[in-house]
Coordinates of C-alpha atoms in Angstrom, one line a residue:
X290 CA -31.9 27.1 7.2
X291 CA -30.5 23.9 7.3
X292 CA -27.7 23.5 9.9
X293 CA -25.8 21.1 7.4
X294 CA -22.6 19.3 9.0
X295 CA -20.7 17.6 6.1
X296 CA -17.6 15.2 5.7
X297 CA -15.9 14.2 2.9
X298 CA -17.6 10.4 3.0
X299 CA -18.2 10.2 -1.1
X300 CA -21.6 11.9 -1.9
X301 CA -23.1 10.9 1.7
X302 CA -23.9 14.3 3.7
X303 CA -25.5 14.7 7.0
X304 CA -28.1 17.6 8.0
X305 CA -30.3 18.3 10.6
X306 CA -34.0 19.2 10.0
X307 CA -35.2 22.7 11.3
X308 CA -38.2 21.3 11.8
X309 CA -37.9 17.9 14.1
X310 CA -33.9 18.5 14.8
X311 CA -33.7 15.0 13.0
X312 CA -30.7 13.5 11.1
X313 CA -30.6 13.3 7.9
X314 CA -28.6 11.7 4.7
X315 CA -28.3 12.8 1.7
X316 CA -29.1 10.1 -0.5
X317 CA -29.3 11.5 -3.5
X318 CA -29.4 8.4 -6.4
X319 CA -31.2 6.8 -3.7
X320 CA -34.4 8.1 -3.2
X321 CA -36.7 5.7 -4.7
X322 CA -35.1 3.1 -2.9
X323 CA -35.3 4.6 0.8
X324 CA -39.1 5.8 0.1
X325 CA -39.9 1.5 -0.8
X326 CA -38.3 1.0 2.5
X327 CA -40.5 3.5 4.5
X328 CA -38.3 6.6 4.9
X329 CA -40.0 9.9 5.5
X330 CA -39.0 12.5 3.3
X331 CA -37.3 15.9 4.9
X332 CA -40.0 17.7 2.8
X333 CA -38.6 20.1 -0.2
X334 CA -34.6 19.6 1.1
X335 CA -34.2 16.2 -0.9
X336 CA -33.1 14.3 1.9
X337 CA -34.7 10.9 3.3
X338 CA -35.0 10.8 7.0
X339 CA -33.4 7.9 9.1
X340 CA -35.2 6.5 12.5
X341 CA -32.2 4.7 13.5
X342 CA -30.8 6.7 17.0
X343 CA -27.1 7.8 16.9
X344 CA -24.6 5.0 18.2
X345 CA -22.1 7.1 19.3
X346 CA -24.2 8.9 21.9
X347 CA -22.6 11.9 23.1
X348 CA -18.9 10.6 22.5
X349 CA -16.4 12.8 20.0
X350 CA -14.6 11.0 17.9
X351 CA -11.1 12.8 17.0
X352 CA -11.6 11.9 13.5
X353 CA -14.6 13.7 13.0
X354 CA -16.0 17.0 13.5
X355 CA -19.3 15.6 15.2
X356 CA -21.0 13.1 16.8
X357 CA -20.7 10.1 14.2
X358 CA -24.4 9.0 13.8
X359 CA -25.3 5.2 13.1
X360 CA -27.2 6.2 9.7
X361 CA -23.9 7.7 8.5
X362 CA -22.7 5.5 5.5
X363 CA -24.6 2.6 6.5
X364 CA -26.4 2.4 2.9
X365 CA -29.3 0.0 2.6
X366 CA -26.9 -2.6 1.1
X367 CA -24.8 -2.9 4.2
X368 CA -27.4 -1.8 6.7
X369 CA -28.4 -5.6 7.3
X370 CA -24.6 -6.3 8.1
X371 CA -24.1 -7.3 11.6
X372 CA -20.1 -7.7 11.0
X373 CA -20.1 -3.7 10.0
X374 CA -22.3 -3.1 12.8
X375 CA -19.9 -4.6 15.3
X376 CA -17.1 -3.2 14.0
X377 CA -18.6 0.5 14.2
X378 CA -19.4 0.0 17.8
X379 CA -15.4 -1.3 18.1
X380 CA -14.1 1.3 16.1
X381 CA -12.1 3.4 19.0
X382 CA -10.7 -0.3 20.1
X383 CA -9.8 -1.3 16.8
X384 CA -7.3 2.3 16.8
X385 CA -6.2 1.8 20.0
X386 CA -4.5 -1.5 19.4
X387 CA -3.6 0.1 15.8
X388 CA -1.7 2.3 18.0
X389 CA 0.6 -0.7 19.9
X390 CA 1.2 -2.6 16.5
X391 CA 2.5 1.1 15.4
X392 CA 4.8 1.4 18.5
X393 CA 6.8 -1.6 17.5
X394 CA 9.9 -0.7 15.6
X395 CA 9.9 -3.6 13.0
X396 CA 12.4 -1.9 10.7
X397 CA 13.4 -5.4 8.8
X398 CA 16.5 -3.6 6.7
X399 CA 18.4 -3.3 9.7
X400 CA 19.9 -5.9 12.0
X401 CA 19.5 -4.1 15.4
X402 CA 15.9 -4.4 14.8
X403 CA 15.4 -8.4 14.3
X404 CA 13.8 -8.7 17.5
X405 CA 11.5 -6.2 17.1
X406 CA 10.2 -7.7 13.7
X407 CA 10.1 -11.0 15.5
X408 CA 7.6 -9.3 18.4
X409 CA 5.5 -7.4 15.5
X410 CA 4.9 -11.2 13.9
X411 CA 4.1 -12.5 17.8
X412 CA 1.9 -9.4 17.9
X413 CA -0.2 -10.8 14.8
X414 CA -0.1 -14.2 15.9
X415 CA -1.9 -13.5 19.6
X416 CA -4.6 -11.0 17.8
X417 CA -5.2 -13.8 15.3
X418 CA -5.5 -16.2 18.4
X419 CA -7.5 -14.1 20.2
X420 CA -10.3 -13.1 17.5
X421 CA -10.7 -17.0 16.3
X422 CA -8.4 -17.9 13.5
X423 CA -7.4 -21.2 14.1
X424 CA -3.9 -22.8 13.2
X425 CA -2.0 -19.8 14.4
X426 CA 1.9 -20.2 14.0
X427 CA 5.4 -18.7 12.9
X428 CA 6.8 -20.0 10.5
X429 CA 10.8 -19.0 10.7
X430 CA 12.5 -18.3 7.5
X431 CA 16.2 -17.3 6.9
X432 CA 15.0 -13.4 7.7
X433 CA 12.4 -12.5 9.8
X434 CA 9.0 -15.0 10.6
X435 CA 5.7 -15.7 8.7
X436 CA 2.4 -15.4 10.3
X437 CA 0.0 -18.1 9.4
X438 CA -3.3 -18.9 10.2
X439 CA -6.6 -20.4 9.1
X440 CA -10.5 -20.9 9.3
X441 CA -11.8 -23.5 6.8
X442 CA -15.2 -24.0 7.8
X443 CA -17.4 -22.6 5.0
X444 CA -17.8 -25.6 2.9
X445 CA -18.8 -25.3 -0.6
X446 CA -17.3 -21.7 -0.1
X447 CA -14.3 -20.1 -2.3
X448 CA -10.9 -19.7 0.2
X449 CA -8.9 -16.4 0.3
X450 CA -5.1 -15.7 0.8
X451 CA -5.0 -12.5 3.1
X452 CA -1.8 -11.4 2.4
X453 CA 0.4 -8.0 4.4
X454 CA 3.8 -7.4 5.9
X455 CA 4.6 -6.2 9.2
X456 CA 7.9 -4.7 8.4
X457 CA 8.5 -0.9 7.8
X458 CA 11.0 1.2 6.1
X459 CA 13.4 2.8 8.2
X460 CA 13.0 6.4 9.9
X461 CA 15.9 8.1 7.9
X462 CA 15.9 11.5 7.6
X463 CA 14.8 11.2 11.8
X464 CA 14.7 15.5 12.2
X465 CA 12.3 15.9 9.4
X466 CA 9.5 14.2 11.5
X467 CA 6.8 16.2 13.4
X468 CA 6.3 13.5 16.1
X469 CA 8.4 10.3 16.8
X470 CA 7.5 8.1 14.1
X471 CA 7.2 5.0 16.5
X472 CA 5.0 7.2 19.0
X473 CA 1.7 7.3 16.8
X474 CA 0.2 10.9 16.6
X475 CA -3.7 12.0 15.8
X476 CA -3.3 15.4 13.8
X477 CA -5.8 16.8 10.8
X478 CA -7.8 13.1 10.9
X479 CA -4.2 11.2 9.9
X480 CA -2.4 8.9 12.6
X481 CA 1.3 9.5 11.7
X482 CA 3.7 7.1 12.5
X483 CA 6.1 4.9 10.7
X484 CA 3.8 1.9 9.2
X485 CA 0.8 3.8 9.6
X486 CA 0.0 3.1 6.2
X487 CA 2.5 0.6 4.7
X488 CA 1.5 -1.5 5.8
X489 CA 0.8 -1.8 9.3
X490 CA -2.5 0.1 9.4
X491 CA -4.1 -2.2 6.2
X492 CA -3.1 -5.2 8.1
X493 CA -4.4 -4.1 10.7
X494 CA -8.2 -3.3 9.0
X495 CA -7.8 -7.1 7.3
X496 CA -7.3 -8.3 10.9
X497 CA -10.2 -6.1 12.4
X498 CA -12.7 -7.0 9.1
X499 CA -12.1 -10.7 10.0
X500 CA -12.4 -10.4 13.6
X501 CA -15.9 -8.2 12.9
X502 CA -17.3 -11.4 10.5
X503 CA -16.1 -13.9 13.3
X504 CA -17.7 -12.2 16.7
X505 CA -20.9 -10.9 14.6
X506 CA -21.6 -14.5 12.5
X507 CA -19.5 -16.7 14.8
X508 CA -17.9 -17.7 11.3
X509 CA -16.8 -16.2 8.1
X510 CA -18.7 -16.5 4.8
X511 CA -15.9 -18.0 2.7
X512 CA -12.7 -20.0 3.9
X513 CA -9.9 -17.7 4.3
X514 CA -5.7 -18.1 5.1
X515 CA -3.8 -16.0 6.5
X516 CA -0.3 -15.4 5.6
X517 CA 1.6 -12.1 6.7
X518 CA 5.5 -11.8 6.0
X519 CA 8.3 -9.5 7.9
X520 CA 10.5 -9.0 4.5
X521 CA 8.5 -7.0 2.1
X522 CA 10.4 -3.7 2.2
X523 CA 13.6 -6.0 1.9
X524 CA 12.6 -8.1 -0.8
X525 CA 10.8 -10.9 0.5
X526 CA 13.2 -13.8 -0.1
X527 CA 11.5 -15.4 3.2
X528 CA 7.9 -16.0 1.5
X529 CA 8.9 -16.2 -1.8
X530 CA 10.7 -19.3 -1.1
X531 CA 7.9 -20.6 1.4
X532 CA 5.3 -19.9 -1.4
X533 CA 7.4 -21.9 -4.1
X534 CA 8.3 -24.7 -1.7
X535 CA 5.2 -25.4 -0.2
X536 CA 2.1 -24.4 -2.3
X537 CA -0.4 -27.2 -1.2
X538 CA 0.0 -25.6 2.1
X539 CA -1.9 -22.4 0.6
X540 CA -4.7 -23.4 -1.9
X541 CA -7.0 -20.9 -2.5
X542 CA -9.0 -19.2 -5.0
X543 CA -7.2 -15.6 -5.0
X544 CA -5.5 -13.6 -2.8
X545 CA -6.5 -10.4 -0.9
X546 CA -3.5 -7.8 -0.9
X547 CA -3.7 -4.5 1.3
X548 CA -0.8 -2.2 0.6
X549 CA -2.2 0.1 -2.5
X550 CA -4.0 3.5 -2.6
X551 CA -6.9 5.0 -3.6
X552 CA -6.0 7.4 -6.3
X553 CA -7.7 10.3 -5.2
X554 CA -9.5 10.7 -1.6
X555 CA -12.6 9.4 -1.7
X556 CA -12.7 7.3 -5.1
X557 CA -12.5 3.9 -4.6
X558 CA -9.7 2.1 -6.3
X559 CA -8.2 -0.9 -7.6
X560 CA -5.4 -1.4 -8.4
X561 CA -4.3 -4.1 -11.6
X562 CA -1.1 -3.5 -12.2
X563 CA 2.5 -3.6 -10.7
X564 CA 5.9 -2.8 -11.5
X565 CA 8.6 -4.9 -11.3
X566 CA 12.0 -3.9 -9.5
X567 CA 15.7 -4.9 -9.4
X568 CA 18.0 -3.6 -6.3
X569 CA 21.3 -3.9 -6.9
X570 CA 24.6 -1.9 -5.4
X571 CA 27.5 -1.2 -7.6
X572 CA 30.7 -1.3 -5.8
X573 CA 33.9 0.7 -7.9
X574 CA 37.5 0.2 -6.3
X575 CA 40.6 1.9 -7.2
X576 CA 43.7 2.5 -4.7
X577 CA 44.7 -0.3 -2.3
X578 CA 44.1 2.2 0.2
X579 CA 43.1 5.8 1.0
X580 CA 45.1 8.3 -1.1
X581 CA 46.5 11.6 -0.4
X582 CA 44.7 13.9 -3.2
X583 CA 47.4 16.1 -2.7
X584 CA 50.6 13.9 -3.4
X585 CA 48.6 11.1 -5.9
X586 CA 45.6 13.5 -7.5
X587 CA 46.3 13.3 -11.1
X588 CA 47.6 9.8 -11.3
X589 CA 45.3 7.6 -9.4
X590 CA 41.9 6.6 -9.7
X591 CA 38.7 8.3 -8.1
X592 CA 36.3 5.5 -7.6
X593 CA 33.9 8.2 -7.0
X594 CA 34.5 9.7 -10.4
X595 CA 34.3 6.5 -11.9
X596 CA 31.2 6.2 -10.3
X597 CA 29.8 9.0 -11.4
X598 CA 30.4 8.6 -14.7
X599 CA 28.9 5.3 -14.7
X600 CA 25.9 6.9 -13.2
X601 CA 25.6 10.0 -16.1
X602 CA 25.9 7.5 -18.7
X603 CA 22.2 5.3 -17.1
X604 CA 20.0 7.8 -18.7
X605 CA 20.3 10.5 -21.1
X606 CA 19.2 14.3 -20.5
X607 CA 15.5 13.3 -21.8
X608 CA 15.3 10.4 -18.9
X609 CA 15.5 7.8 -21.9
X610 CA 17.4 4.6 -20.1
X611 CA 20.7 3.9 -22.5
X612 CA 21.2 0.3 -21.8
X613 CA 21.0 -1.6 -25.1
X614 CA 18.1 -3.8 -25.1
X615 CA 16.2 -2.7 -22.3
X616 CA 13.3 -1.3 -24.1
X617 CA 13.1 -4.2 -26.2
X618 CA 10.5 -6.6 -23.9
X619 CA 8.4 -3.6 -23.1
X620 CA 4.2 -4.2 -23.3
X621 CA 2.3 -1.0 -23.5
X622 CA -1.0 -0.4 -22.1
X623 CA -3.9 -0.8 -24.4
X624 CA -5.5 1.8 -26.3
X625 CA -9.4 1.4 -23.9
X626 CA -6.5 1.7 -20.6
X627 CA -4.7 4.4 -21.9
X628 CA -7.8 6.2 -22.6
X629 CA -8.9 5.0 -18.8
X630 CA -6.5 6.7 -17.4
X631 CA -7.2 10.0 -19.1
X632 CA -10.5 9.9 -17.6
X633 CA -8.8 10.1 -13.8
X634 CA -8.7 13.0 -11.9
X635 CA -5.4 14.0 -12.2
X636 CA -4.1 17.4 -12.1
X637 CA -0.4 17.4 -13.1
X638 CA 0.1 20.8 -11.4
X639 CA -1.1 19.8 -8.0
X640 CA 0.8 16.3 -8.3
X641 CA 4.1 18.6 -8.9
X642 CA 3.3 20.5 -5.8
X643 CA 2.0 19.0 -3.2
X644 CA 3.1 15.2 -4.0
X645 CA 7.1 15.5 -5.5
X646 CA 7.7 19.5 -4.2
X647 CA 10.1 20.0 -7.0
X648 CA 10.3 23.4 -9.4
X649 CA 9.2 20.7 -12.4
X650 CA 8.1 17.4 -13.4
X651 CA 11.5 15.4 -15.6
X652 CA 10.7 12.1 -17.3
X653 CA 11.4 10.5 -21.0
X654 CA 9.5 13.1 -23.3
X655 CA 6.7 11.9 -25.1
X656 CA 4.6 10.0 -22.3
X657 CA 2.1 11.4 -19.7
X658 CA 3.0 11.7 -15.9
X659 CA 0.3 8.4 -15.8
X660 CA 2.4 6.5 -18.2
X661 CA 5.9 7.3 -17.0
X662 CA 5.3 6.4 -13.6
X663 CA 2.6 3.3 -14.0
X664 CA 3.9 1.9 -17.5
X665 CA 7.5 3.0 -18.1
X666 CA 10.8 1.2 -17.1
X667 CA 12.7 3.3 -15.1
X668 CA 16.4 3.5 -13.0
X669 CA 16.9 5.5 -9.9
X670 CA 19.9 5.9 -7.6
X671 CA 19.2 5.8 -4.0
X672 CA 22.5 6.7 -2.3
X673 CA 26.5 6.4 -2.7
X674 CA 28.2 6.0 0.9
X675 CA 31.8 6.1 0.8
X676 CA 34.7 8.5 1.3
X677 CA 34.7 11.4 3.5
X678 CA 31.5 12.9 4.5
X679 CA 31.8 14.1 8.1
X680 CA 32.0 18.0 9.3
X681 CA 35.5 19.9 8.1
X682 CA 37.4 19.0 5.2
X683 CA 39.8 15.5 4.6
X684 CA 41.4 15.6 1.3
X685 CA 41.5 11.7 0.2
X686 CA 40.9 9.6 -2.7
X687 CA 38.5 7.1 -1.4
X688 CA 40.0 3.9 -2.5
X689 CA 36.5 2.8 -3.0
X690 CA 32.6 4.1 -3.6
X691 CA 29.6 1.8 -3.4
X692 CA 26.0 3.1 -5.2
X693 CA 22.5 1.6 -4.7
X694 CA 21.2 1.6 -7.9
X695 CA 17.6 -0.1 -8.7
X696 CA 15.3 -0.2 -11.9
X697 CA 11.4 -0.9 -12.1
X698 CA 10.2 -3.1 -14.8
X699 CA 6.8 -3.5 -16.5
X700 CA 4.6 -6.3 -17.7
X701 CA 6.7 -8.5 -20.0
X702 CA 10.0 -7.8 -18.7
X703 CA 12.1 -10.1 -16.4
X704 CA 14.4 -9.4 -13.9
X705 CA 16.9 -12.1 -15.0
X706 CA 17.3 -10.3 -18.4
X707 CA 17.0 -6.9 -17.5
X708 CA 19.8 -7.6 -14.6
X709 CA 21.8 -9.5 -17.3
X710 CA 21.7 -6.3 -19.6
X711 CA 22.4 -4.1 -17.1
X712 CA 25.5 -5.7 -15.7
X713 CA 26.9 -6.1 -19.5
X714 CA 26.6 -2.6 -19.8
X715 CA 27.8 -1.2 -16.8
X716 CA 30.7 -3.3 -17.2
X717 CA 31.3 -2.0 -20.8
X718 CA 31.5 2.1 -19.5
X719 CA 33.0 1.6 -16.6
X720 CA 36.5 3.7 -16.7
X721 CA 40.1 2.5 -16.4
X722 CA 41.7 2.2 -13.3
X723 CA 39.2 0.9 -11.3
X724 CA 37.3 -2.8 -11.1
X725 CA 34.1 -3.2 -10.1
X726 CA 31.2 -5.2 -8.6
X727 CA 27.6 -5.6 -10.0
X728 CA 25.4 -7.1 -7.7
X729 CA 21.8 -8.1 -7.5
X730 CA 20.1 -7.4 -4.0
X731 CA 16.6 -8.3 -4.7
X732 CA 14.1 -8.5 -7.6
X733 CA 10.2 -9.0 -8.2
X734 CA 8.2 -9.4 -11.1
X735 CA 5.9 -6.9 -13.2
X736 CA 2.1 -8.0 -13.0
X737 CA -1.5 -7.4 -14.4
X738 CA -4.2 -8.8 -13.2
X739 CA -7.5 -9.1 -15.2
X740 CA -10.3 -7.4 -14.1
X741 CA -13.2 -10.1 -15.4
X742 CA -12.8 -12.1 -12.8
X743 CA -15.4 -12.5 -10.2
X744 CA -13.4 -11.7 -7.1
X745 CA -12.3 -8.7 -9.0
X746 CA -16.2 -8.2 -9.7
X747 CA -17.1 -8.5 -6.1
X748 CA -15.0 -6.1 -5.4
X749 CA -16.0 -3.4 -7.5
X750 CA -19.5 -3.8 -5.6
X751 CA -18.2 -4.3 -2.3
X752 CA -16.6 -0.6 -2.6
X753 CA -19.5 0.9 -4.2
X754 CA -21.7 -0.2 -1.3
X755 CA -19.0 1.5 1.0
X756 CA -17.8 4.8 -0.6
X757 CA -20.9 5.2 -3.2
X758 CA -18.9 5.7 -6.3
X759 CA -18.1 3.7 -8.8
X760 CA -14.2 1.6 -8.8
X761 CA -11.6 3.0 -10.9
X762 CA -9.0 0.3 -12.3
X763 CA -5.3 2.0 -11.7
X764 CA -1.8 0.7 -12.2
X765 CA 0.7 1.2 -9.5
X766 CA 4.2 2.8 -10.4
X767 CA 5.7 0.1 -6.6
X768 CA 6.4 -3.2 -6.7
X769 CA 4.6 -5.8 -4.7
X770 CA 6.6 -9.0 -5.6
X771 CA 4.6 -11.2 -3.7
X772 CA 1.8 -10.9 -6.0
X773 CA 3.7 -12.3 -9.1
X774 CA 4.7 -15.3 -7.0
X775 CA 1.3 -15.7 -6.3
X776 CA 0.5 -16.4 -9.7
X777 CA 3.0 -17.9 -10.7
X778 CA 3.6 -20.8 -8.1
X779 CA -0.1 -20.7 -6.3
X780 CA -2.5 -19.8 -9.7
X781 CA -4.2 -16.9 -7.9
X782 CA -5.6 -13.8 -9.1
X783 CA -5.1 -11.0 -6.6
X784 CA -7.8 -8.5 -5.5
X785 CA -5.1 -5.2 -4.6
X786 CA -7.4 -3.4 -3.0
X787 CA -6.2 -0.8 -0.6
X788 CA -6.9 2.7 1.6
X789 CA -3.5 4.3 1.3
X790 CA -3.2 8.3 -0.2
X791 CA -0.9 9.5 -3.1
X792 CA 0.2 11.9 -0.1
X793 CA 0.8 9.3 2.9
X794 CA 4.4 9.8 2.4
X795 CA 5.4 6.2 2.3
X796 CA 9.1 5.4 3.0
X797 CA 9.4 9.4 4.0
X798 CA 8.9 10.9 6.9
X799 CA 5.8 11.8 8.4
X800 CA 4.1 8.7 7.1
X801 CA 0.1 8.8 7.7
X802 CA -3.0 6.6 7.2
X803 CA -6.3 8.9 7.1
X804 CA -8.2 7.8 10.1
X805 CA -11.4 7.8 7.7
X806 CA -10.1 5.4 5.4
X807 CA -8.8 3.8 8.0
X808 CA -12.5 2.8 9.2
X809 CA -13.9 2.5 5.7
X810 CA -11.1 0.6 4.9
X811 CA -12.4 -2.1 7.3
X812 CA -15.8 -2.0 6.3
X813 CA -15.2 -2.4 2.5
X814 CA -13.3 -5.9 3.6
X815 CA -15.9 -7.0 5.3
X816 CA -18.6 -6.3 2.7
X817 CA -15.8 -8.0 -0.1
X818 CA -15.8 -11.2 2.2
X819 CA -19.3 -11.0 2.3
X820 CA -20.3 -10.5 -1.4
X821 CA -17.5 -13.5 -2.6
X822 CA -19.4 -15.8 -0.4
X823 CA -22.4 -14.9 -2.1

């Protein structure tokens, strides 16, 4: 019998031979290739056998179930690659700092926590330093730092934008988390913590990928730039200005964006396509003060009834957005995309239970789950402080109510227009007796990115090297509004590839990055630098 031990690493699988205790891959599709490179076959199992000795030996990893074995994933392609060489032999390093980047509480919404974003950007800059980036520095904004730094050196060479943020969300609802989410925790081959995945953990792998090229090569095999920002989950006024202001300080050929997901574990992804958002807050008043509901229920205004039926009157019961106009910029996906996306793995059953927990799926009718949440405008309401909400009872009209209110936008829509319709409408149904203000937080722009270029191209075949399966091309239902800026002011294509999970619980609690993709993550970087400086 074959004692096989098997991990979920695409189709790679490890076994040991009964007969010379050996270890073995399964190469499957690779065969041929292995026998022209002078593998010995594990006769009659349909594995090739591997003479390279294990490089972990006798350590555990907590990741894995066994001893990780040097053969593992290291295909012939990326065998030759001393930069993914070094950075298996670093890997336990490479988490361990992860872990002190995790424990710094860079929440950039909230003002008690400036300092802390300004010591996560210090963080990057000293790591940057340290691994041989050269032209390290902040650069202050009106929010929270840049981090910029550069290596120029490959001549003839295309140059990269490595683009990430530092900041997280915040930690709200804080009982509803397993461990501290600032105290990062190793359980079922995750590391939970707050930024674990978004984005502090893909940062982190585009910092390790470059330090791997740099100590292995003593250089990198195209020019690259640096630029991480602290105001991403906040809207990113800080870079958005810096990118618009001072473009000839960041010529490049594309940009390199990690803070996507695969779209199913295991299947390597990019992703092409982003929504577009609006953040705005709605504030109703009524009363000059605080009411009595007792002695003036009847006859005054309730700015939270107001607000409410301001609210009900966003969507209808079919999740079909009522503001006049707003359909009327929408682009929908092409017929070969569409038909793309049928193709996925997506089980809408599974996605109801174990992504969104609720007893059914709601949406405008008419469109798949795909469609709704990749290629569909939407509006969502994400909280209405205000009034009395402590323990007990306080009968009062509130003499005002405040609502967060945003809207995500597809390709072809702008913010300026859609915020303009918005406003006229809300304006229009809002009730008598009460005045209110319509105001724009933040906003980004819709993108699509087309996937015949060549960094797009290199990708593809970076990630099959890696994971050993084809690329899917996805859209993202988020909003990176970065990448439109990118385009817009700098020219640049981005390449969003990223190592996320549809269940990493971004912005919830008990946010995760699977350790796995974690460490693959870094390799497929390293093999992308490599195969653009081709």
């Amino acid at each position: 019998m074959l004692k096989v031990l098997r991990r979920a690493y695409g189709c790679v699988s490890v076994v040991t031979c009964p007969e010379c205790d050996s270890r073995y891959r399964n190469t499957e599709d690779q065969n041929e290739k292995q026998a022209s490179n002078g593998g010995k076959h594990a006769k009659g199992f349909g594995f090739w056998h591997v003479d390279e000795p294990p490089l972990f030996d006798g350590v555990e990893r907590s990741a894995y179930t066994f001893v990780l074995p040097k053969d593992l994933l290291l295909r012939s392609d990326i065998m030759s690659s001393p930069a993914v060489t070094f950075a298996t032999q670093n890997h336990p390093r490479f988490l361990g700092e992860l872990k002190d980047f995790l424990r710094i509480p860079s929440i950039s919404t909230l003002p008690e926590h400036k300092q802390d974003c300004r010591r996560a950007a210090e963080f990057l800059a000293s790591e940057l330093k340290r691994i041989g980036v050269e032209n390290v520095r902040l650069i202050d904004t009106k929010g929270h730092p840049l981090v910029y730094g550069d290596w120029l050196h490959a001549s003839g060479r295309p140059t990269g934008l490595v683009y990430g943020h530092y900041d997280v969300q915040p930690t709200d609802p804080i009982d509803e988390w397993t461990s501290p989410p600032f105290e990062p925790s190793e359980r079922n081959g995750n590391i939970y913590a707050r930024g674990a995945v978004d984005d502090k953990g893909q940062v982190w792998a585009q910092v390790k990928a470059l330090e791997a090229l740099l100590a292995a090569n003593k250089g990198l095999p195209i020019n690259v730039r640096v630029l991480f920002e602290g105001e991403e989950e906040v809207g990113g006024e800080g870079i958005a200005s810096y990118v618009a202001s001072k473009p000839d300080n960041l010529k490049a050929d594309f940009a390199l964006v990690c803070d996507t997901e695969l779209f199913a574990e295991g299947l390597p992804t990019l992703c092409v396509g982003l929504r577009g958002m609006i953040y705005t807050e709605l504030e109703v008043r009524g009363a000059k003060s605080d009411l009595h509901s007792g002695m003036y229920g009847g006859a005054a205004p309730n700015p939270f009834v107001a607000l409410a039926h301001i609210i009900a009157h966003l969507k209808d019961e079919n999740g079909h957005i009522l503001i006049p106009g707003f359909y009327d910029d929408v682009m929908a996906p092409s017929p070969e995309e569409l038909a793309a996306w049928k193709s996925l793995p997506f089980d809408e059953e599974h996605y109801r239970k174990t992504e969104v927990g609720s007893s059914q799926l709601v949406g405008e009718s008419g469109y798949t789950v795909l469609e709704r949440t990749w290629a569909r405008p939407t509006v969502d309401v994400h909280g209405m402080p205000g009034g009395f909400t402590g323990a007990g009872a306080k009968t009062v009209i509130p003499a005002k109510a405040l609502a967060k209110v945003s809207m995500r936008l597809v390709p072809n829509m702008t913010p300026a227009k859609a915020f303009a319709l918005y406003k006229t409408y809300v304006e229009k149904i809002t009730p008598a007796g009460v005045e209110i203000d319509v105001r724009l937080i933040h906003s980004g722009d819709a993108c699509l990115i087309p996937v015949d270029n060549k960094y797009i191209q290199a990708a593809t075949h970076a990630l099959h090297d890696v994971w050993g399966k084809d690329t899917v091309f996805i859209r993202s239902g988020g909003s990176i509004p970065i990448v439109g800026d990118f385009d817009r002011h700098l020219g640049l294509p981005s390449v969003m590839m990223g190592f996320g999970l549809p269940d990493d619980n971004i912005h919830a609690p008990n946010e995760k990055f699977k350790l796995q993709n974690f460490e693959l993550g870094i390799r497929s970087l390293i093999r992308f630098l490599e195969e653009t400086g081709r």
